[in-house]
């Protein structure tokens, strides 16, 4: 119980913009004596600092405010994507100090990727000038599915050379740090809870737009993982029962219709018909490969009718799945993030917001909110670092069984 109570107190301090001992006791149900004892130890360890005081209405004595001491330590996050590797160092408040990116090695063989990740890790740590002994650990976000118990990346999409790769062990040996491995979308959701749109929200869902479409669920402030620890695969929700076959074996998965590859293919199909007015027509005729996902997104953001129509149709499909998520999980907030919606966030947000206002059954009680991640394209890598902070400082129900 002691370890859990300590995490509960830390969680309250982290989530609040300054909080007193009395407020922690009021919000958690812990006794004032228990809270004071835990805070005393946290202050001695340097994890928490006192930061001024505030006077509460009706009470004469000001209350001392407590905050996380961001300088007390740091965590490192690595995001592995088939296209790009990213690494970040964050302080204890989850604020990025240094972030770097590099292309994923061609062919993406496990040993080559681990070597590239280790090199990127060393470069970022050196630039941040963070002593190794002050690093709590390394969080790694990878495409799923993930075997959490064995620390393995099982069979990620678009990576033919990968099958049950012991990523956790390999990176722990390469860096000398304890490693936490998770699905990239779940990591991003944890990042949102720690320092993004989900901060302080008990129940929310996160849609991750990357090379594919992933998701994460936070229910009652806890990460919901499911039986195989791979819950919230929103991208594999079937939106067209007779649609194209997905690599997962299902048909009409959301990912087959709204992934970057699907959006580019649909844009190319319409441009090849030659009937639509679009600024993309000429570059497509010169070199079809030049009209990639980033080009389509930029064109849609600038109002190109063909590109905007393709993105809006994709957003409507995402909105349909968002409605299903609200109906099933009854979340209060849906967060949209990842580099796959960069520059067209407004189009996706508009479609999801309208759908949530008119379609879920729970709208008769309250309308679920939608938001774009303030972490943007950095959500997964910041989330990877947040895995370390979350495992170290956030209350996990499993800790009650272990104490």
PDB file of C-alpha atoms in Angstrom, residues 250-354:
ATOM      1  CA  UNK A 250     -10.013  -8.596 -41.648  1.00  0.00           C
ATOM      2  CA  UNK A 251     -11.850  -6.771 -44.425  1.00  0.00           C
ATOM      3  CA  UNK A 252     -12.598  -3.079 -44.711  1.00  0.00           C
ATOM      4  CA  UNK A 253     -10.419  -2.041 -41.770  1.00  0.00           C
ATOM      5  CA  UNK A 254     -10.236   1.686 -41.104  1.00  0.00           C
ATOM      6  CA  UNK A 255      -6.491   1.521 -41.751  1.00  0.00           C
ATOM      7  CA  UNK A 256      -6.965   0.112 -45.265  1.00  0.00           C
ATOM      8  CA  UNK A 257      -9.073   3.160 -46.128  1.00  0.00           C
ATOM      9  CA  UNK A 258      -7.444   6.102 -44.318  1.00  0.00           C
ATOM     10  CA  UNK A 259      -3.757   5.227 -43.926  1.00  0.00           C
ATOM     11  CA  UNK A 260      -1.253   7.420 -45.797  1.00  0.00           C
ATOM     12  CA  UNK A 261      -0.899   4.722 -48.467  1.00  0.00           C
ATOM     13  CA  UNK A 262      -4.684   4.505 -48.904  1.00  0.00           C
ATOM     14  CA  UNK A 263      -5.091   8.280 -49.150  1.00  0.00           C
ATOM     15  CA  UNK A 264      -2.312   8.535 -51.733  1.00  0.00           C
ATOM     16  CA  UNK A 265      -3.803   5.672 -53.767  1.00  0.00           C
ATOM     17  CA  UNK A 266      -7.246   7.294 -53.792  1.00  0.00           C
ATOM     18  CA  UNK A 267      -5.771  10.671 -54.751  1.00  0.00           C
ATOM     19  CA  UNK A 268      -3.830   9.080 -57.606  1.00  0.00           C
ATOM     20  CA  UNK A 269      -6.951   7.265 -58.805  1.00  0.00           C
ATOM     21  CA  UNK A 270      -8.924  10.499 -59.021  1.00  0.00           C
ATOM     22  CA  UNK A 271      -6.078  12.373 -60.680  1.00  0.00           C
ATOM     23  CA  UNK A 272      -5.696   9.599 -63.259  1.00  0.00           C
ATOM     24  CA  UNK A 273      -9.367  10.009 -64.198  1.00  0.00           C
ATOM     25  CA  UNK A 274      -8.526  13.575 -65.172  1.00  0.00           C
ATOM     26  CA  UNK A 275     -11.988  14.937 -64.427  1.00  0.00           C
ATOM     27  CA  UNK A 276     -11.286  16.956 -61.283  1.00  0.00           C
ATOM     28  CA  UNK A 277      -9.878  20.465 -61.011  1.00  0.00           C
ATOM     29  CA  UNK A 278      -6.745  20.173 -58.899  1.00  0.00           C
ATOM     30  CA  UNK A 279      -3.363  21.844 -58.550  1.00  0.00           C
ATOM     31  CA  UNK A 280      -1.962  18.338 -58.190  1.00  0.00           C
ATOM     32  CA  UNK A 281      -2.805  17.367 -61.779  1.00  0.00           C
ATOM     33  CA  UNK A 282       0.351  18.734 -63.419  1.00  0.00           C
ATOM     34  CA  UNK A 283       2.848  17.347 -60.875  1.00  0.00           C
ATOM     35  CA  UNK A 284       1.017  14.010 -61.010  1.00  0.00           C
ATOM     36  CA  UNK A 285       1.329  13.878 -64.793  1.00  0.00           C
ATOM     37  CA  UNK A 286       5.046  14.661 -64.572  1.00  0.00           C
ATOM     38  CA  UNK A 287       5.827  12.224 -61.760  1.00  0.00           C
ATOM     39  CA  UNK A 288       3.045  10.376 -59.903  1.00  0.00           C
ATOM     40  CA  UNK A 289       5.417   9.503 -57.049  1.00  0.00           C
ATOM     41  CA  UNK A 290       5.880  13.199 -56.303  1.00  0.00           C
ATOM     42  CA  UNK A 291       2.274  13.362 -55.098  1.00  0.00           C
ATOM     43  CA  UNK A 292       2.851  11.678 -51.750  1.00  0.00           C
ATOM     44  CA  UNK A 293       0.919  11.884 -48.496  1.00  0.00           C
ATOM     45  CA  UNK A 294       2.604  15.090 -47.330  1.00  0.00           C
ATOM     46  CA  UNK A 295       1.825  16.774 -50.657  1.00  0.00           C
ATOM     47  CA  UNK A 296      -1.827  15.692 -50.461  1.00  0.00           C
ATOM     48  CA  UNK A 297      -2.124  17.017 -46.899  1.00  0.00           C
ATOM     49  CA  UNK A 298      -0.567  20.357 -47.817  1.00  0.00           C
ATOM     50  CA  UNK A 299      -2.852  20.681 -50.834  1.00  0.00           C
ATOM     51  CA  UNK A 300      -5.927  19.865 -48.751  1.00  0.00           C
ATOM     52  CA  UNK A 301      -4.916  22.424 -46.128  1.00  0.00           C
ATOM     53  CA  UNK A 302      -4.609  25.048 -48.861  1.00  0.00           C
ATOM     54  CA  UNK A 303      -8.100  24.270 -50.153  1.00  0.00           C
ATOM     55  CA  UNK A 304      -7.357  22.114 -53.197  1.00  0.00           C
ATOM     56  CA  UNK A 305     -10.813  20.619 -53.967  1.00  0.00           C
ATOM     57  CA  UNK A 306      -9.643  17.122 -54.891  1.00  0.00           C
ATOM     58  CA  UNK A 307      -7.193  16.728 -52.010  1.00  0.00           C
ATOM     59  CA  UNK A 308      -9.641  18.226 -49.516  1.00  0.00           C
ATOM     60  CA  UNK A 309     -12.388  15.851 -50.673  1.00  0.00           C
ATOM     61  CA  UNK A 310     -10.138  12.813 -50.181  1.00  0.00           C
ATOM     62  CA  UNK A 311      -9.108  13.952 -46.694  1.00  0.00           C
ATOM     63  CA  UNK A 312     -12.693  14.779 -45.702  1.00  0.00           C
ATOM     64  CA  UNK A 313     -13.865  11.302 -46.735  1.00  0.00           C
ATOM     65  CA  UNK A 314     -11.070   9.775 -44.662  1.00  0.00           C
ATOM     66  CA  UNK A 315     -12.048  11.993 -41.732  1.00  0.00           C
ATOM     67  CA  UNK A 316     -15.679  10.859 -41.987  1.00  0.00           C
ATOM     68  CA  UNK A 317     -14.569   7.234 -41.687  1.00  0.00           C
ATOM     69  CA  UNK A 318     -12.484   8.111 -38.648  1.00  0.00           C
ATOM     70  CA  UNK A 319     -15.516   9.893 -37.188  1.00  0.00           C
ATOM     71  CA  UNK A 320     -17.610   6.732 -37.563  1.00  0.00           C
ATOM     72  CA  UNK A 321     -15.087   4.746 -35.544  1.00  0.00           C
ATOM     73  CA  UNK A 322     -14.896   7.570 -32.995  1.00  0.00           C
ATOM     74  CA  UNK A 323     -18.649   7.266 -32.468  1.00  0.00           C
ATOM     75  CA  UNK A 324     -18.257   3.516 -31.909  1.00  0.00           C
ATOM     76  CA  UNK A 325     -15.509   4.120 -29.360  1.00  0.00           C
ATOM     77  CA  UNK A 326     -17.702   6.553 -27.415  1.00  0.00           C
ATOM     78  CA  UNK A 327     -20.645   4.155 -27.528  1.00  0.00           C
ATOM     79  CA  UNK A 328     -18.510   1.253 -26.276  1.00  0.00           C
ATOM     80  CA  UNK A 329     -16.083   2.885 -23.821  1.00  0.00           C
ATOM     81  CA  UNK A 330     -18.107   6.007 -22.867  1.00  0.00           C
ATOM     82  CA  UNK A 331     -15.015   8.214 -22.893  1.00  0.00           C
ATOM     83  CA  UNK A 332     -15.266  11.962 -22.279  1.00  0.00           C
ATOM     84  CA  UNK A 333     -12.616  12.972 -24.800  1.00  0.00           C
ATOM     85  CA  UNK A 334     -11.141  11.795 -28.096  1.00  0.00           C
ATOM     86  CA  UNK A 335      -7.653  13.043 -28.924  1.00  0.00           C
ATOM     87  CA  UNK A 336      -6.342  13.046 -32.497  1.00  0.00           C
ATOM     88  CA  UNK A 337      -2.589  13.062 -33.017  1.00  0.00           C
ATOM     89  CA  UNK A 338       0.435  11.860 -34.933  1.00  0.00           C
ATOM     90  CA  UNK A 339       2.277  13.039 -38.035  1.00  0.00           C
ATOM     91  CA  UNK A 340      -0.329  11.479 -40.350  1.00  0.00           C
ATOM     92  CA  UNK A 341      -2.758  14.378 -39.869  1.00  0.00           C
ATOM     93  CA  UNK A 342      -0.240  17.198 -39.827  1.00  0.00           C
ATOM     94  CA  UNK A 343      -1.604  20.347 -41.553  1.00  0.00           C
ATOM     95  CA  UNK A 344      -5.105  18.809 -41.890  1.00  0.00           C
ATOM     96  CA  UNK A 345      -5.912  18.477 -38.196  1.00  0.00           C
ATOM     97  CA  UNK A 346      -8.834  20.895 -38.585  1.00  0.00           C
ATOM     98  CA  UNK A 347     -10.530  18.719 -41.215  1.00  0.00           C
ATOM     99  CA  UNK A 348     -10.340  15.628 -39.011  1.00  0.00           C
ATOM    100  CA  UNK A 349     -11.352  17.509 -35.879  1.00  0.00           C
ATOM    101  CA  UNK A 350     -14.380  19.045 -37.603  1.00  0.00           C
ATOM    102  CA  UNK A 351     -15.652  15.651 -38.792  1.00  0.00           C
ATOM    103  CA  UNK A 352     -15.156  13.989 -35.404  1.00  0.00           C
ATOM    104  CA  UNK A 353     -16.646  16.897 -33.442  1.00  0.00           C
ATOM    105  CA  UNK A 354     -19.795  16.946 -35.582  1.00  0.00           C
TER     106      UNK A 354
END
